[in-house]
CSV table of C-alpha atoms in Angstrom, one decimal:
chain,number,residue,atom,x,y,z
A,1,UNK,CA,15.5,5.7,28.2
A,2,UNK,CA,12.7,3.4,28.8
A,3,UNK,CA,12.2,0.1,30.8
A,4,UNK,CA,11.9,-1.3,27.5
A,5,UNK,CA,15.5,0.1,25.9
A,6,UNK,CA,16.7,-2.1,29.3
A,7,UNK,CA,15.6,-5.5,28.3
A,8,UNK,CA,15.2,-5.2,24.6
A,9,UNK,CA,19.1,-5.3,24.2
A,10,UNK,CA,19.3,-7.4,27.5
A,11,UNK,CA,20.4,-4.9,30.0
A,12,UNK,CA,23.4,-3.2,28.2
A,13,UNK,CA,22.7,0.4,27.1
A,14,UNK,CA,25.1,2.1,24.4
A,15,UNK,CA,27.5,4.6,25.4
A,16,UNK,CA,26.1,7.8,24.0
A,17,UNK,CA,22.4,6.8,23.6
A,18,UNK,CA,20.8,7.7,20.9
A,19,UNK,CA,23.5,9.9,19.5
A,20,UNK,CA,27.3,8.6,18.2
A,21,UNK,CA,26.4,5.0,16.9
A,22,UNK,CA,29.6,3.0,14.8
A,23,UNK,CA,28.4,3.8,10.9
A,24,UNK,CA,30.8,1.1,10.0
A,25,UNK,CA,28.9,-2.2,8.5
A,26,UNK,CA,29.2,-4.9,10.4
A,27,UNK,CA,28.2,-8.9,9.6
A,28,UNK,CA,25.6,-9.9,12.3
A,29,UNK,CA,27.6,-12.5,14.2
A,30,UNK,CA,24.2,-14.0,15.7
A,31,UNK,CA,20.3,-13.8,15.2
A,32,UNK,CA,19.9,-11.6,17.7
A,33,UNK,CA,21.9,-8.9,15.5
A,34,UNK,CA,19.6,-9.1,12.7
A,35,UNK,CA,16.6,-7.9,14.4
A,36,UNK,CA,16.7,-4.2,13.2
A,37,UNK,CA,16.4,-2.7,16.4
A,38,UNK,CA,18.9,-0.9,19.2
A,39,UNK,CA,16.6,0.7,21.5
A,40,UNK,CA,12.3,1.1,21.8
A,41,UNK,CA,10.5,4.0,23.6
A,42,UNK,CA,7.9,4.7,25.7
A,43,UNK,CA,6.1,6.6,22.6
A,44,UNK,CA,6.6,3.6,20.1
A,45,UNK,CA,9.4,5.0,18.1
A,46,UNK,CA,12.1,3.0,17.5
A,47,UNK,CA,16.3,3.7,17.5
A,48,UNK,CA,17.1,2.0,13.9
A,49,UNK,CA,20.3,3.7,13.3
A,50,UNK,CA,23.1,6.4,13.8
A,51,UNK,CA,20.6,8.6,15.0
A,52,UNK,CA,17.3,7.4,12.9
A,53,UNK,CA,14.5,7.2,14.5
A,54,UNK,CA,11.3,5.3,12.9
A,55,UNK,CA,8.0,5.3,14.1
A,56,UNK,CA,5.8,2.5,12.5
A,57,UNK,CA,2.0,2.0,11.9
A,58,UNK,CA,-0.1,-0.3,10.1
A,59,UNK,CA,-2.6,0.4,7.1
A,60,UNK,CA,-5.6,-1.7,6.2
A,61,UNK,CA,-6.1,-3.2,2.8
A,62,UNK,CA,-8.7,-1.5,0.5
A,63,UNK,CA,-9.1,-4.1,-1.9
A,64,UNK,CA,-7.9,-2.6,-4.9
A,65,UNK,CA,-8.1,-5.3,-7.1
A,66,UNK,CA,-11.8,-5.4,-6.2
A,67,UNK,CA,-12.4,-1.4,-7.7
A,68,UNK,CA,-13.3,-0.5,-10.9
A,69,UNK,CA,-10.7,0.6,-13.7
A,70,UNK,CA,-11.8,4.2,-13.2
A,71,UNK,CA,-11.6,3.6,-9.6
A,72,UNK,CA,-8.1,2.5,-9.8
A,73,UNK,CA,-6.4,4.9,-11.6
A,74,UNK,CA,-8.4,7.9,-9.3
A,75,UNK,CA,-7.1,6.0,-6.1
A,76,UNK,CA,-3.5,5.2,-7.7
A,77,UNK,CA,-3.1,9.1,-8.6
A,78,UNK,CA,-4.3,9.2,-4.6
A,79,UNK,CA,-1.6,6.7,-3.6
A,80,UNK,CA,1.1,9.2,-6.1
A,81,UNK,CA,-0.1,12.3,-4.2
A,82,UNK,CA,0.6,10.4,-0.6
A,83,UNK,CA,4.0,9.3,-2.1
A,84,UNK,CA,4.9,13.3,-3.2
A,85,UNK,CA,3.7,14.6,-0.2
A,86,UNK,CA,6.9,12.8,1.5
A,87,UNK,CA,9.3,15.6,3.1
A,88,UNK,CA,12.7,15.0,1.5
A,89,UNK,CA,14.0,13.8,5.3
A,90,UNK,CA,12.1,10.8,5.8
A,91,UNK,CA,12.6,7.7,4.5
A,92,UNK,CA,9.5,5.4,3.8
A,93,UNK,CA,9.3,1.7,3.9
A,94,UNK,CA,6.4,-0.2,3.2
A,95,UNK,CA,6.2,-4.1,4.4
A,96,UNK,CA,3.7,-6.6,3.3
A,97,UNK,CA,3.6,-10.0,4.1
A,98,UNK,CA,2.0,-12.7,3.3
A,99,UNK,CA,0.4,-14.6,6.6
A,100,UNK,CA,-1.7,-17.7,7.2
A,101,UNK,CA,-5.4,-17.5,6.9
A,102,UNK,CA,-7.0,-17.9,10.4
A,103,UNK,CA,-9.0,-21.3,9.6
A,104,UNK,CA,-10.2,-21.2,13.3
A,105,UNK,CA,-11.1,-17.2,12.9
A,106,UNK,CA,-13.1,-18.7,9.9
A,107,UNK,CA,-14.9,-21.2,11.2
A,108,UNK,CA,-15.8,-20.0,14.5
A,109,UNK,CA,-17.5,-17.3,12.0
A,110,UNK,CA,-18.8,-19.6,9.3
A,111,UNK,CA,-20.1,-22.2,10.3
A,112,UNK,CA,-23.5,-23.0,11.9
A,113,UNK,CA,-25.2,-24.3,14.7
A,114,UNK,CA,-28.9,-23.3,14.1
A,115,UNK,CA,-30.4,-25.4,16.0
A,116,UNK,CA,-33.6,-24.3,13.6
A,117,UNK,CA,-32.3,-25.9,10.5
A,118,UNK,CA,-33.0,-29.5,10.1
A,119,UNK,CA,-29.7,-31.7,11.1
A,120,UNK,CA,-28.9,-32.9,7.5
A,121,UNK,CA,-29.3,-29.8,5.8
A,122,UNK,CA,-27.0,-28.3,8.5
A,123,UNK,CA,-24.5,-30.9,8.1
A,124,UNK,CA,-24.3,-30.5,4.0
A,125,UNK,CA,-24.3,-26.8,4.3
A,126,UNK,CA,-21.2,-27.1,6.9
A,127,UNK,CA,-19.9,-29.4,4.7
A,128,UNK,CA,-19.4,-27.0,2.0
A,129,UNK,CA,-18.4,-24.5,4.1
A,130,UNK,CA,-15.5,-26.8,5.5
A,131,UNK,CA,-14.4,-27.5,1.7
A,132,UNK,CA,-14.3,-23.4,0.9
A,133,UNK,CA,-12.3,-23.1,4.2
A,134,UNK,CA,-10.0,-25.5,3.4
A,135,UNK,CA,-9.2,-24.1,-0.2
A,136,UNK,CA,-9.1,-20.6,1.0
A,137,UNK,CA,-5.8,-21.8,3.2
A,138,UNK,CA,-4.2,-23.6,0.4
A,139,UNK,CA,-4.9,-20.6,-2.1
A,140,UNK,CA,-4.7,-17.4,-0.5
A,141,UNK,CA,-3.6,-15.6,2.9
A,142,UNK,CA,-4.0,-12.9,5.0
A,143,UNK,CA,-1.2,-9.2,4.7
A,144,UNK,CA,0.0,-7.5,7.2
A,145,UNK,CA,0.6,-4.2,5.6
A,146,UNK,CA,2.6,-1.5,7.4
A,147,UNK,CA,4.7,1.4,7.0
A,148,UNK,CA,8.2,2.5,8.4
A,149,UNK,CA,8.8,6.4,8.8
A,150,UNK,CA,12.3,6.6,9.7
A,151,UNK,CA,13.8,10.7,10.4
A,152,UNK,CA,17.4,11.6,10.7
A,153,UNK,CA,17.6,14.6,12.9
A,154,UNK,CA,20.3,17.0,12.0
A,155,UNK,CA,21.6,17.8,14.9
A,156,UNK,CA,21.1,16.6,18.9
A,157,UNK,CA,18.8,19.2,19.6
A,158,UNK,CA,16.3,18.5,17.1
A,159,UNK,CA,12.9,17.5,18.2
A,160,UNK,CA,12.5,13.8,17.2
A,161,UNK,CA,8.1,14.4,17.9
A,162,UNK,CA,8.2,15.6,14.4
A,163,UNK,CA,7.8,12.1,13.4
A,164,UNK,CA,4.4,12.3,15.0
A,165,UNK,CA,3.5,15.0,12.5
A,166,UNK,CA,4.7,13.7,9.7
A,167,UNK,CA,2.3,10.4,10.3
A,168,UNK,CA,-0.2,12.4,11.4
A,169,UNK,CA,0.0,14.1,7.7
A,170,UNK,CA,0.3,11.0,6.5
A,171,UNK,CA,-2.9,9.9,8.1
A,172,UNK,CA,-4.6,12.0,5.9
A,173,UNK,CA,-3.3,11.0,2.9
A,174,UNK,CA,-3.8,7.2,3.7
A,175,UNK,CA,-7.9,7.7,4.1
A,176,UNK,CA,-8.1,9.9,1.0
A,177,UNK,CA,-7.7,6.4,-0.6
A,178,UNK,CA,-10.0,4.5,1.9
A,179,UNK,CA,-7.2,3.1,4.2
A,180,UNK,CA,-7.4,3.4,7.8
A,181,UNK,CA,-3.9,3.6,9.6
A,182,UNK,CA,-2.8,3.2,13.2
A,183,UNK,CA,0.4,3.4,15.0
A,184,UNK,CA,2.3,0.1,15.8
A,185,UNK,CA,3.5,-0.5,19.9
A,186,UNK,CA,7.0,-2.4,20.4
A,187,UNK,CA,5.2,-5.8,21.3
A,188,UNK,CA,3.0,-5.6,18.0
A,189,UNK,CA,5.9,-5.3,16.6
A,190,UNK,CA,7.8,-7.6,18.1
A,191,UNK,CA,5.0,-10.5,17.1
A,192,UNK,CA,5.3,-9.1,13.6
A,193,UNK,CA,9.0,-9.7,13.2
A,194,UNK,CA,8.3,-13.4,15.4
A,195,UNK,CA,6.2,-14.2,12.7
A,196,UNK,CA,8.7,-12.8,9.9
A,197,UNK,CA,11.5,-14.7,11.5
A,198,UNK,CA,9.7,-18.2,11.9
A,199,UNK,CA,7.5,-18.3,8.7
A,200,UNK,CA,6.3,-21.7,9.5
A,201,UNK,CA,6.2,-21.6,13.5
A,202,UNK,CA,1.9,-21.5,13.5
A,203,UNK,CA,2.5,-20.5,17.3
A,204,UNK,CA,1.5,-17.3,19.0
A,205,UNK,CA,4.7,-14.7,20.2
A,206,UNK,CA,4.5,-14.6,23.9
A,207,UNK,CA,6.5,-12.4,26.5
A,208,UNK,CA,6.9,-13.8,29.7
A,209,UNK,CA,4.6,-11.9,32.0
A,210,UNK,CA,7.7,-11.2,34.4
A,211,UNK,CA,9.7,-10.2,32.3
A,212,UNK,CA,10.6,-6.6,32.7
A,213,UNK,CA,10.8,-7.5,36.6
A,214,UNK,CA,13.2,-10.5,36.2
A,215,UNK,CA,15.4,-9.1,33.2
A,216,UNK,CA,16.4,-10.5,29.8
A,217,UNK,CA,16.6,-9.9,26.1
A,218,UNK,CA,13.2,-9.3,24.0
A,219,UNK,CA,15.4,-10.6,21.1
A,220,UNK,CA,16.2,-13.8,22.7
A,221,UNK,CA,12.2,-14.3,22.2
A,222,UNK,CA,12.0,-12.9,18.6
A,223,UNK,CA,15.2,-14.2,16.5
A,224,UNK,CA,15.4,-17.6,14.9
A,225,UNK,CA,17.7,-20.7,16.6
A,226,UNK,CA,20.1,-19.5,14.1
A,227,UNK,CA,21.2,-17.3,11.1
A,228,UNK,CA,23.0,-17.5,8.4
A,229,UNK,CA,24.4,-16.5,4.8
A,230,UNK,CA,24.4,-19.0,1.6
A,231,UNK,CA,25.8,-18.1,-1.6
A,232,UNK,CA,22.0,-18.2,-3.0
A,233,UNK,CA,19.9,-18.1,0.2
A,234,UNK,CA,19.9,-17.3,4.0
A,235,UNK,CA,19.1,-19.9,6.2
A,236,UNK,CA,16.7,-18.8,9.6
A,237,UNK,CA,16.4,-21.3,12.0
A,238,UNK,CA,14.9,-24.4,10.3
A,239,UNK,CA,13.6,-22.4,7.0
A,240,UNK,CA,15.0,-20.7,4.1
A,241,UNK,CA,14.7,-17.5,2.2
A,242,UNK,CA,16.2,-16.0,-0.8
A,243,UNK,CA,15.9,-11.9,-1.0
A,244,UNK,CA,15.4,-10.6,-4.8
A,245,UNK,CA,15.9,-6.6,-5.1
A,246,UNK,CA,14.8,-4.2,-7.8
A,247,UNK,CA,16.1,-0.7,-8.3
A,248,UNK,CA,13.2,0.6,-9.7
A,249,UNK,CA,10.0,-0.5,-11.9
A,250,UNK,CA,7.2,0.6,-14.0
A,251,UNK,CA,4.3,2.0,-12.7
A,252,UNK,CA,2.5,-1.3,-13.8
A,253,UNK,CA,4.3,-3.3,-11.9
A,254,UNK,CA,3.7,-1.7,-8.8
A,255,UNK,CA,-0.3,-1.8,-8.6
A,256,UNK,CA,-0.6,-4.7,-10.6
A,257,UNK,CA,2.6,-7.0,-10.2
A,258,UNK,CA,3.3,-6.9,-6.9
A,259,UNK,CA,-0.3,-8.0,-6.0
A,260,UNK,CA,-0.1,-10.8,-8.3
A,261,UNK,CA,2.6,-12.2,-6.5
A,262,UNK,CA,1.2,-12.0,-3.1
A,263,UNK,CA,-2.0,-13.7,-4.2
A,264,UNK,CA,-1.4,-16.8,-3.0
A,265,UNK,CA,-0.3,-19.0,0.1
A,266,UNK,CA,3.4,-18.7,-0.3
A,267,UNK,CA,5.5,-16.9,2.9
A,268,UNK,CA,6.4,-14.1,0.5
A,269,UNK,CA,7.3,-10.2,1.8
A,270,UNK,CA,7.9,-7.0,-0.3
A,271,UNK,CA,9.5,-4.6,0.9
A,272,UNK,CA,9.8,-1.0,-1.3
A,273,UNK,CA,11.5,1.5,0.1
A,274,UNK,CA,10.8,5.2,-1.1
A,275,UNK,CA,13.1,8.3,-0.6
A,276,UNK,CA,11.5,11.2,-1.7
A,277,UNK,CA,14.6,13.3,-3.6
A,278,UNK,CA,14.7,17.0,-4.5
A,279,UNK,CA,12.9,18.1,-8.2
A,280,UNK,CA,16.5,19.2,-9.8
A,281,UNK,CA,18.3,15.5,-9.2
A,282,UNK,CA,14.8,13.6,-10.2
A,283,UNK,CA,15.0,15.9,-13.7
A,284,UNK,CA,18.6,15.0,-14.3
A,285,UNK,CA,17.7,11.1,-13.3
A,286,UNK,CA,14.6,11.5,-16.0
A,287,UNK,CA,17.2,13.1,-18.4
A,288,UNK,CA,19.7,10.9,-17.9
A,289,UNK,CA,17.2,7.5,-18.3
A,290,UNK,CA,16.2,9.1,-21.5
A,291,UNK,CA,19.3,9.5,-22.8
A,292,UNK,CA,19.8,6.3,-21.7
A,293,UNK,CA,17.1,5.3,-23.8
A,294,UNK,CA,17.9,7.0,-26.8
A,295,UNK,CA,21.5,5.4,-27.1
A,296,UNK,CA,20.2,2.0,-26.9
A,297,UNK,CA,17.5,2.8,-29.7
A,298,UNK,CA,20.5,4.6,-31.8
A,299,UNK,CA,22.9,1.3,-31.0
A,300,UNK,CA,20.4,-1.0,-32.2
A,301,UNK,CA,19.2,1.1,-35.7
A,302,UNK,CA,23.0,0.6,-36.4
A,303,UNK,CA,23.0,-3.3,-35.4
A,304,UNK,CA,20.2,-3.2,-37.7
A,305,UNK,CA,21.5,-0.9,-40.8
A,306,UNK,CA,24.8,-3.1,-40.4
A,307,UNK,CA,22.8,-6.4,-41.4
A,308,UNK,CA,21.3,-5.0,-44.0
């Protein structure tokens, strides 16, 4: 167990760490319990359940609205290929959401003070430049794209550095279609979930530089004043949010949908999670979705024949 196991669930360990969790579901009773956490290592991986363990690391955006058709389809068979690849163990999450655009980051870049260019040109052209800003804030935003490998071993004396493998595989498959990828540390992580858990708190997650010497919860820092659940929403802290879920969609949707809806300034966040299944139950899912299919087609020929 790390230093960081210690203070990330304020100073109480689990009895049998990291083996023997409750599986019973259990309401969170505070916003502390939400964060999906029980223990952080020294290696980055993370204890997310009865003995799962998930390692997570970020993945930069290749602009894929920006490529070609041809493109497109050659890097979505890619993106398939990655997604096959999966061993049948791990379960894969991938997280994007939506962030503000870094106005400051912008301007500090942007604009001007060439000294070389005469003062009223300089101010026009800055001028502009300050109208572009501004529209880029109210129109679009920056992601934060990662992925969550999460591995189940079988039994206690399974080596959980397979993970490591795995991304390392994975690594491979992510710059086949122009992505770079890197692994996440806990306080990355932690200022991603901040961020997650006060969508409209513009200030900067910050640990107390003591803190591992005078003790405390890493939660404490990270979850909301409060959680809690509405018939049609969940309120966190002074917000809202309202969680939608799809069992599965087209293949359309998920290169061209999803984007669409993160193209904008809203706080919005998908989250698809992938388990890769063995070939024998995803034939009988295909036959049974065609079959599916088919009875639908039959019941409405005989809706129709009926009318006639």
């Amino acid at each position: 167990m790390s230093i960081i196991d210690k203070f990330f669930n304020g100073g109480s360990a689990r009895k049998n760490v990291p083996f023997g969790y409750d599986k019973r579901i259990v309401m969170p009773k505070s916003a502390q319990d939400t964060i999906p956490f029980y223990e952080v290592y020294d290696n980055g991986l993370f204890l997310t359940g009865v003995n799962t363990f998930t390692l997570i690391f970020a993945f930069s955006n290749i602009d894929y609205s920006l490529l070609r058709d041809r493109e497109q389809e050659e890097t979505y068979q890619r993106y398939q290929r990655l997604l096959n690849a999966l061993p049948v163990e791990i379960n894969f999450q991938e997280f994007i959401m939506n962030s503000s655009v870094n106005t400051a980051k912008l301007r500090n870049i942007l604009i001007s003070n060439n000294k070389e260019i005469p003062r009223d040109i300089l101010d026009d052209y800055n001028k502009n430049l300050e109208t572009y800003i501004a529209k880029s804030e109210d129109a679009t935003s920056e992601k934060i794209t990662l992925v969550a490998m999460s591995y189940t071993p079988n039994e206690t004396v399974d080596n959980v550095n397979i993970m490591f493998r795995y991304y390392r595989e994975m690594q491979n498959f992510y710059a086949a279609i122009g992505s770079e990828t890197r692994q996440l540390m806990p306080e990355e992580v932690f200022a991603i979930l901040y961020e997650y858990y006060h969508p409209f708190d513009n200030t900067e997650f910050l640990l107390p530089s003591d803190i591992y010497s005078r003790g405390g919860s890493i939660k404490d820092y990270i979850a909301p004043s409060m959680f809690a659940f509405r018939p049609k929403e969940v309120e966190i802290g002074n917000s809202y949010t309202r969680i939608l879920y799809m069992a599965r969609y087209d293949r359309t949707l998920d290169d061209e949908f999803i984007r669409d809806i993160l193209d904008n300034n809203c706080k919005i966040v998908v989250s698809k999670h992938i388990k890769h299944i063995d070939k024998s139950e995803a034939q009988d899912r295909v036959k049974d979705n065609i079959y599916a299919h088919q009875g639908k087609i039959q019941a409405r020929l005989e809706k129709t024949t009926k009318k006639d």
